[in-house]
Short mmCIF file of C-alpha atoms in Angstrom, two decimals:
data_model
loop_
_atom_site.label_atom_id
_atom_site.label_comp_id
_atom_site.label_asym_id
_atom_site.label_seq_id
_atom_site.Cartn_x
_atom_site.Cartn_y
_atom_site.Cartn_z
CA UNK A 19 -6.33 0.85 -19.92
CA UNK A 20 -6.23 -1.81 -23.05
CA UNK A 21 -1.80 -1.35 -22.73
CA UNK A 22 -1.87 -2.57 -19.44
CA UNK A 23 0.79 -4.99 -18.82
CA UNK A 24 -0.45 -8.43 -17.14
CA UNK A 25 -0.17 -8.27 -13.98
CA UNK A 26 -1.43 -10.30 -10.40
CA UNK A 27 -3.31 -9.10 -7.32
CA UNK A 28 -2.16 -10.49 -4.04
CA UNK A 29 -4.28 -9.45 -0.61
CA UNK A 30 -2.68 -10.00 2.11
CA UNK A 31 -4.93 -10.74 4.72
CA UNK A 32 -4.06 -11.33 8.66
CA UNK A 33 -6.16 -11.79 11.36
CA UNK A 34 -4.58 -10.49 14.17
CA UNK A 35 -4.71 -6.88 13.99
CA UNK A 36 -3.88 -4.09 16.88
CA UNK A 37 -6.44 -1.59 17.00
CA UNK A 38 -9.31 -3.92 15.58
CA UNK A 39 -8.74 -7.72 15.91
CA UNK A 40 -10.62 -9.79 13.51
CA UNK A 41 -11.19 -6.31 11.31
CA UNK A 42 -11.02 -8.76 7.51
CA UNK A 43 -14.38 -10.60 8.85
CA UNK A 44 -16.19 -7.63 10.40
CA UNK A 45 -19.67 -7.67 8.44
CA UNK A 46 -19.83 -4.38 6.41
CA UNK A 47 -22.93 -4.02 4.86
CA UNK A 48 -23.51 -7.87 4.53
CA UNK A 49 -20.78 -9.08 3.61
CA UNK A 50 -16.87 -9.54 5.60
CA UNK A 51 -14.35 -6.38 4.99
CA UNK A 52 -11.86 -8.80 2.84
CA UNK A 53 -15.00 -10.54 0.23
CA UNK A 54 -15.47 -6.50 -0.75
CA UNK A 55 -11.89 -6.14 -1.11
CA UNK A 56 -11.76 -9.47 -3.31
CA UNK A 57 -14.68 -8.70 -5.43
CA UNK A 58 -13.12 -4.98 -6.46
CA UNK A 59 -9.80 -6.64 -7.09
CA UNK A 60 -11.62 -9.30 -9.81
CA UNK A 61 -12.60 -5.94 -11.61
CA UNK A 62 -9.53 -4.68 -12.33
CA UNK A 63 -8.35 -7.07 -15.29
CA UNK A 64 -5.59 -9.00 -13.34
CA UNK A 65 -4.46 -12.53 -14.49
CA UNK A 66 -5.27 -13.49 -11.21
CA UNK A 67 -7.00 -12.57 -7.67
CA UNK A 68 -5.44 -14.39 -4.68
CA UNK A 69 -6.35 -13.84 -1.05
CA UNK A 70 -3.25 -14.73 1.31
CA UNK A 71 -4.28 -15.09 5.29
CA UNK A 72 -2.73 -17.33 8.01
CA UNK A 73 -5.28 -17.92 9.87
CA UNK A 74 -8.53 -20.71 9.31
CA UNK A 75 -11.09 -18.39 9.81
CA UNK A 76 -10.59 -16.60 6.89
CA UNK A 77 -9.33 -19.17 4.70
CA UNK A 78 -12.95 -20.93 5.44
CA UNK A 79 -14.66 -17.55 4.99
CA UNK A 80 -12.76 -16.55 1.74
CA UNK A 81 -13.16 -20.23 0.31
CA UNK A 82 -16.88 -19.84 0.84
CA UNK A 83 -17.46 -16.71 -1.08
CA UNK A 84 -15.71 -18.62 -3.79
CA UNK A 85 -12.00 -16.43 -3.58
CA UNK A 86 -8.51 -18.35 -4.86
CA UNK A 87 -7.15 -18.37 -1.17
CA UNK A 88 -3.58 -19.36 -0.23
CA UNK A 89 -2.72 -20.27 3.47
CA UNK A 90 0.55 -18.79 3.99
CA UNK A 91 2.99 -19.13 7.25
CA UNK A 92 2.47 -17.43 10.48
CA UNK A 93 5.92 -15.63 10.80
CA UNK A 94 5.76 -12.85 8.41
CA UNK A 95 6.39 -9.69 9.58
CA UNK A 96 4.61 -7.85 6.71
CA UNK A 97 2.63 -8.45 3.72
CA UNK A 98 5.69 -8.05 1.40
CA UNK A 99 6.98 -11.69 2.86
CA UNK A 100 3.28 -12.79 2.63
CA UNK A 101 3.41 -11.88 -0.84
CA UNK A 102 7.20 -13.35 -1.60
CA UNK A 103 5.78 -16.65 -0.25
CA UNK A 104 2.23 -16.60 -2.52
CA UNK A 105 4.81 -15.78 -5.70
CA UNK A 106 6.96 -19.02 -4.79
CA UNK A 107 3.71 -20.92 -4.06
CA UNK A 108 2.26 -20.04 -8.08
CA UNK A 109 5.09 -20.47 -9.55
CA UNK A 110 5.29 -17.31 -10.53
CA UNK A 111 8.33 -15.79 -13.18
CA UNK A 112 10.72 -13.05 -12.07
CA UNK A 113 9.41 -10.33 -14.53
CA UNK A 114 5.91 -10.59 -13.60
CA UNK A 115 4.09 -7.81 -11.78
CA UNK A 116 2.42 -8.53 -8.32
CA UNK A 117 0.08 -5.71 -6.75
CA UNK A 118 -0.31 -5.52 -2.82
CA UNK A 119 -3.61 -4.66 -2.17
CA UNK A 120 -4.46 -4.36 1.50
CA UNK A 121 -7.45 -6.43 2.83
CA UNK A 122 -8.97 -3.50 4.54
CA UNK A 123 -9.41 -0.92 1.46
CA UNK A 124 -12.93 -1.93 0.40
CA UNK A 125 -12.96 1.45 -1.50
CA UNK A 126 -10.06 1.25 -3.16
CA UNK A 127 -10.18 3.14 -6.67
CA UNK A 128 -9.33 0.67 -9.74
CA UNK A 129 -7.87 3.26 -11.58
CA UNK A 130 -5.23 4.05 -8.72
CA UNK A 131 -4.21 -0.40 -9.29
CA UNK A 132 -3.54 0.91 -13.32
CA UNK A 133 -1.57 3.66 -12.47
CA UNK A 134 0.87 1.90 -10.03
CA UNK A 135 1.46 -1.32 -12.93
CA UNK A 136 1.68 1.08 -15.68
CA UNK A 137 4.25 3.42 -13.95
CA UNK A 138 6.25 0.28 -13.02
CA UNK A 139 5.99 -1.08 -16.70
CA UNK A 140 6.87 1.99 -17.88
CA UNK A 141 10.08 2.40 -15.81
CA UNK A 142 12.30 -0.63 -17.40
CA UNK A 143 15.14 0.49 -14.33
CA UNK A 144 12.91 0.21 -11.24
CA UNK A 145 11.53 -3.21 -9.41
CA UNK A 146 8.85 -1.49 -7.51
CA UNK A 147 6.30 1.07 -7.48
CA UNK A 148 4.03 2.88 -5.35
CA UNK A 149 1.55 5.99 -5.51
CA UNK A 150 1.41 9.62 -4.39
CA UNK A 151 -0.88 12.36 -4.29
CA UNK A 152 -0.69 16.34 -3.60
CA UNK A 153 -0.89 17.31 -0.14
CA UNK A 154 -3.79 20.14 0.00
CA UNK A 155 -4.31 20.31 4.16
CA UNK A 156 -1.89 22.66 6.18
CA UNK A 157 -1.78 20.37 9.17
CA UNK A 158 -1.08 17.59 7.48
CA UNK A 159 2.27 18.89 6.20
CA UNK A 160 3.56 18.89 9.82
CA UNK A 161 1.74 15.88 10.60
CA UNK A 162 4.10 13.10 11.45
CA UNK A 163 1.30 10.36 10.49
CA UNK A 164 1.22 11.74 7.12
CA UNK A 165 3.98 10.02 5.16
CA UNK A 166 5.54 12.15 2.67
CA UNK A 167 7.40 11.38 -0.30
CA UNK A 168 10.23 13.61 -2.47
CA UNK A 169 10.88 12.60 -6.10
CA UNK A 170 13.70 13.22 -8.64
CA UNK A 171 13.25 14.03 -11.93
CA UNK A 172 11.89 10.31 -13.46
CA UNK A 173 9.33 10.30 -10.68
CA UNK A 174 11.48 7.63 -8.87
CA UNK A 175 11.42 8.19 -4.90
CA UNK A 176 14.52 9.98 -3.44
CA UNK A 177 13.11 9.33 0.21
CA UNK A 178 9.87 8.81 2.58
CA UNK A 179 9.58 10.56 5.80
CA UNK A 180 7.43 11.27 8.49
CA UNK A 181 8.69 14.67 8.98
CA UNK A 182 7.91 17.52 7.01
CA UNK A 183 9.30 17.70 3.44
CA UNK A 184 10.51 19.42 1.39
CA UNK A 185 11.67 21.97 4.17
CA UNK A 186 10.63 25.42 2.72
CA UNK A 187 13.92 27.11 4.55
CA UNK A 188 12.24 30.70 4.09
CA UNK A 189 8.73 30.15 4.27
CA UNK A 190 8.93 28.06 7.26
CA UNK A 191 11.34 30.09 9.38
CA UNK A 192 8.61 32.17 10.36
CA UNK A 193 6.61 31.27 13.33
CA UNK A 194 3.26 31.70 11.65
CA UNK A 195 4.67 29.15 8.95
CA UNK A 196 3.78 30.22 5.08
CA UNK A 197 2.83 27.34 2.69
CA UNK A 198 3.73 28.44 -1.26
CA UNK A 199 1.41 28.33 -3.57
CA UNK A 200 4.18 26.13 -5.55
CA UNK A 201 4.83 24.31 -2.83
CA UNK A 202 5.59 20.30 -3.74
CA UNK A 203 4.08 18.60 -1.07
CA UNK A 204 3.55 14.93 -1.84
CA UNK A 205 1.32 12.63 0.58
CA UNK A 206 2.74 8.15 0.28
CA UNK A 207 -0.37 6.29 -0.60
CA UNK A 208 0.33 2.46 0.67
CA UNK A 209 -0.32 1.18 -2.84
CA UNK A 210 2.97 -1.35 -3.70
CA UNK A 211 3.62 -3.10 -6.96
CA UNK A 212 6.64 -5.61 -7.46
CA UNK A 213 8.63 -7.49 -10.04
CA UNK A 214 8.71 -10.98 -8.89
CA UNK A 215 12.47 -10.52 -8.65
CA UNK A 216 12.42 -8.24 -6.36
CA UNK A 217 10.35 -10.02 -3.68
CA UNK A 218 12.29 -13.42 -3.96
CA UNK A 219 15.13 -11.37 -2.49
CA UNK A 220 13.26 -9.21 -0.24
CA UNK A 221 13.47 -11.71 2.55
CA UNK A 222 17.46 -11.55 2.41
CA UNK A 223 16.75 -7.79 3.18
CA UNK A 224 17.84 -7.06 6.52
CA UNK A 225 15.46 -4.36 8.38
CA UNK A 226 17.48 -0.76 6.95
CA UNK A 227 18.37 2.26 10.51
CA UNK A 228 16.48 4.32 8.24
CA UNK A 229 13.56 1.82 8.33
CA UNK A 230 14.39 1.30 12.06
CA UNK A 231 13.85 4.95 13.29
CA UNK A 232 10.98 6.30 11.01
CA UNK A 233 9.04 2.61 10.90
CA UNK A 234 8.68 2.87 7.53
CA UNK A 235 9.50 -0.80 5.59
CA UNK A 236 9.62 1.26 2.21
CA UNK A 237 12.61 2.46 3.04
CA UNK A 238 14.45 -0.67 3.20
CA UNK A 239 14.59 -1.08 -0.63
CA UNK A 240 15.57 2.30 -0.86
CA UNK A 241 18.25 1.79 1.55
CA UNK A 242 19.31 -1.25 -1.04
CA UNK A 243 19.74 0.89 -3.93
CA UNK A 244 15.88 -0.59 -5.46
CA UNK A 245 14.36 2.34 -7.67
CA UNK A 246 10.66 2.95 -6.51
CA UNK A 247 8.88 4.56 -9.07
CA UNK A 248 6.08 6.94 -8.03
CA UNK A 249 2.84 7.07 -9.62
CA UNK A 250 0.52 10.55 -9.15
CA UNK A 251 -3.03 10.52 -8.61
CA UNK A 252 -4.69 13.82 -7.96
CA UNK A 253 -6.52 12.60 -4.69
CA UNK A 254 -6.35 10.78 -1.59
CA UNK A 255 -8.01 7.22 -2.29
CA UNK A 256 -11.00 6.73 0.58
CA UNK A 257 -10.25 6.08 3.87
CA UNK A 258 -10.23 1.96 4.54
CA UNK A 259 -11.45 0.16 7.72
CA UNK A 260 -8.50 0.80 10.88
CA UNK A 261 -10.80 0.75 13.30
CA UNK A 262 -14.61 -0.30 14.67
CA UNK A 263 -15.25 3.80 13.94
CA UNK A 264 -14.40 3.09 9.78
CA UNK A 265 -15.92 0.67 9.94
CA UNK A 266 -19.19 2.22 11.07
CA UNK A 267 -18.52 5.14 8.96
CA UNK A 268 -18.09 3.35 5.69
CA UNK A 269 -21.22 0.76 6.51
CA UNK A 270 -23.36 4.27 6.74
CA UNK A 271 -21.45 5.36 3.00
CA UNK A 272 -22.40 2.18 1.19
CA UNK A 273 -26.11 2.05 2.92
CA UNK A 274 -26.93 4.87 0.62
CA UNK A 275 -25.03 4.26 -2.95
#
């Protein structure tokens, strides 16, 4: 996209991780999870590339493979603060666009980074954007670890939720529940992109009861009047690396590209 504003990539990387400890320096196909993340990132035309990790390991790994690698505190609760604190660290100016890209999405489509930072240059009002695509799968309408997202009429985020949304009062009063054809079924893809701004005050945030009950850390800045701004794709980006099975799965995909 030659328009595209100038924008940074931040990737967040911790190495303490629930369901797959250690998951950014698992060796897929050669090479650790994060140094494919960090070599699609340097394709997509940012200003800069920064890996941000609080742990030695893979500030040693990510300093070896030759990545701009920032040691950032141990505290954070998210990769938002990680990110607030890299910002502060470059020196960074409050109208300048920083994209979250998670250390596990070795797959993730360039094109999808674009959309987010041109949505979010386009919308002069909001501070933050984010991505979306149509929901095609039944079950995953009334799936609660599907995060859906409802839009008003400037493509700005209204709310996210777990539960099923929109409710189709008529359709799904039945017990054999009808999906419309029209139905507007949207599907959160974890894709953020901030103004600077924005995630200087982001640590004065205090956790939203919306954010508390549906563990969802979007909805704080929705709960604080921020405008998101929704960008569409038409598909879900591929899956990244959760667990040892991803892992296996996408180390079978890229044996045969």
């Amino acid at each position: 996209m030659s328009n595209l504003p100038a924008f940074h990539i931040v990737i967040p990387a911790r190495f303490a991780s629930q369901r797959f400890p250690q998951k950014m320096l698992a060796n897929l196909a050669g090479k650790p999870v994060v140094q494919w993340v960090y070599e699609l990132a340097l394709k997509a035309g940012a200003e800069s590339v920064t890996i941000a990790t609080d742990h030695e390991d893979i500030f040693k790994a990510a300093e070896e493979f030759g990545a701009d690698v920032v040691m950032t505190r141990t505290d954070h609760e998210n990769g938002t603060e990680r990110l607030a604190e890299v910002a502060t660290i470059k020196g960074w100016l409050g109208d300048e666009i920083v994209v979250n890209v998670q250390g596990d999405e070795p797959l993730l489509p360039i094109g999808l980074i674009h959309n987010a930072v041109q949505a979010l240059a386009d919308d002069k009002e909001s501070e933050m954007a984010t991505v979306a695509c149509p929901i095609h799968r039944e079950e995953d309408i009334f799936n609660p670890s599907v995060v859906k997202v409802v839009c008003d009429a400037k493509g700005r985020a209204l709310y996210f939720s777990r539960a099923t949304m929109p409710w189709d009062r008529d359709g799904f009063a039945q017990e054999a529940k009808q999906i419309a054809e029209d139905y507007p079924a949207l599907r959160h893809v974890g894709l953020y992109v901030y103004r600077v701004s924005l995630l200087g005050r982001y640590a004065q945030m205090p956790m939203s009861p919306l954010e508390k009950w549906e563990k969802l850390e979007q909805l704080r800045f929705l709960h604080q009047g921020i405008k998101v701004q929704v960008a569409l794709t038409k598909e879900l980006p591929p899956h990244g690396v959760d667990t040892p099975e991803d892992l296996e799965a996408l180390t079978k995909k890229l044996s045969v590209q």
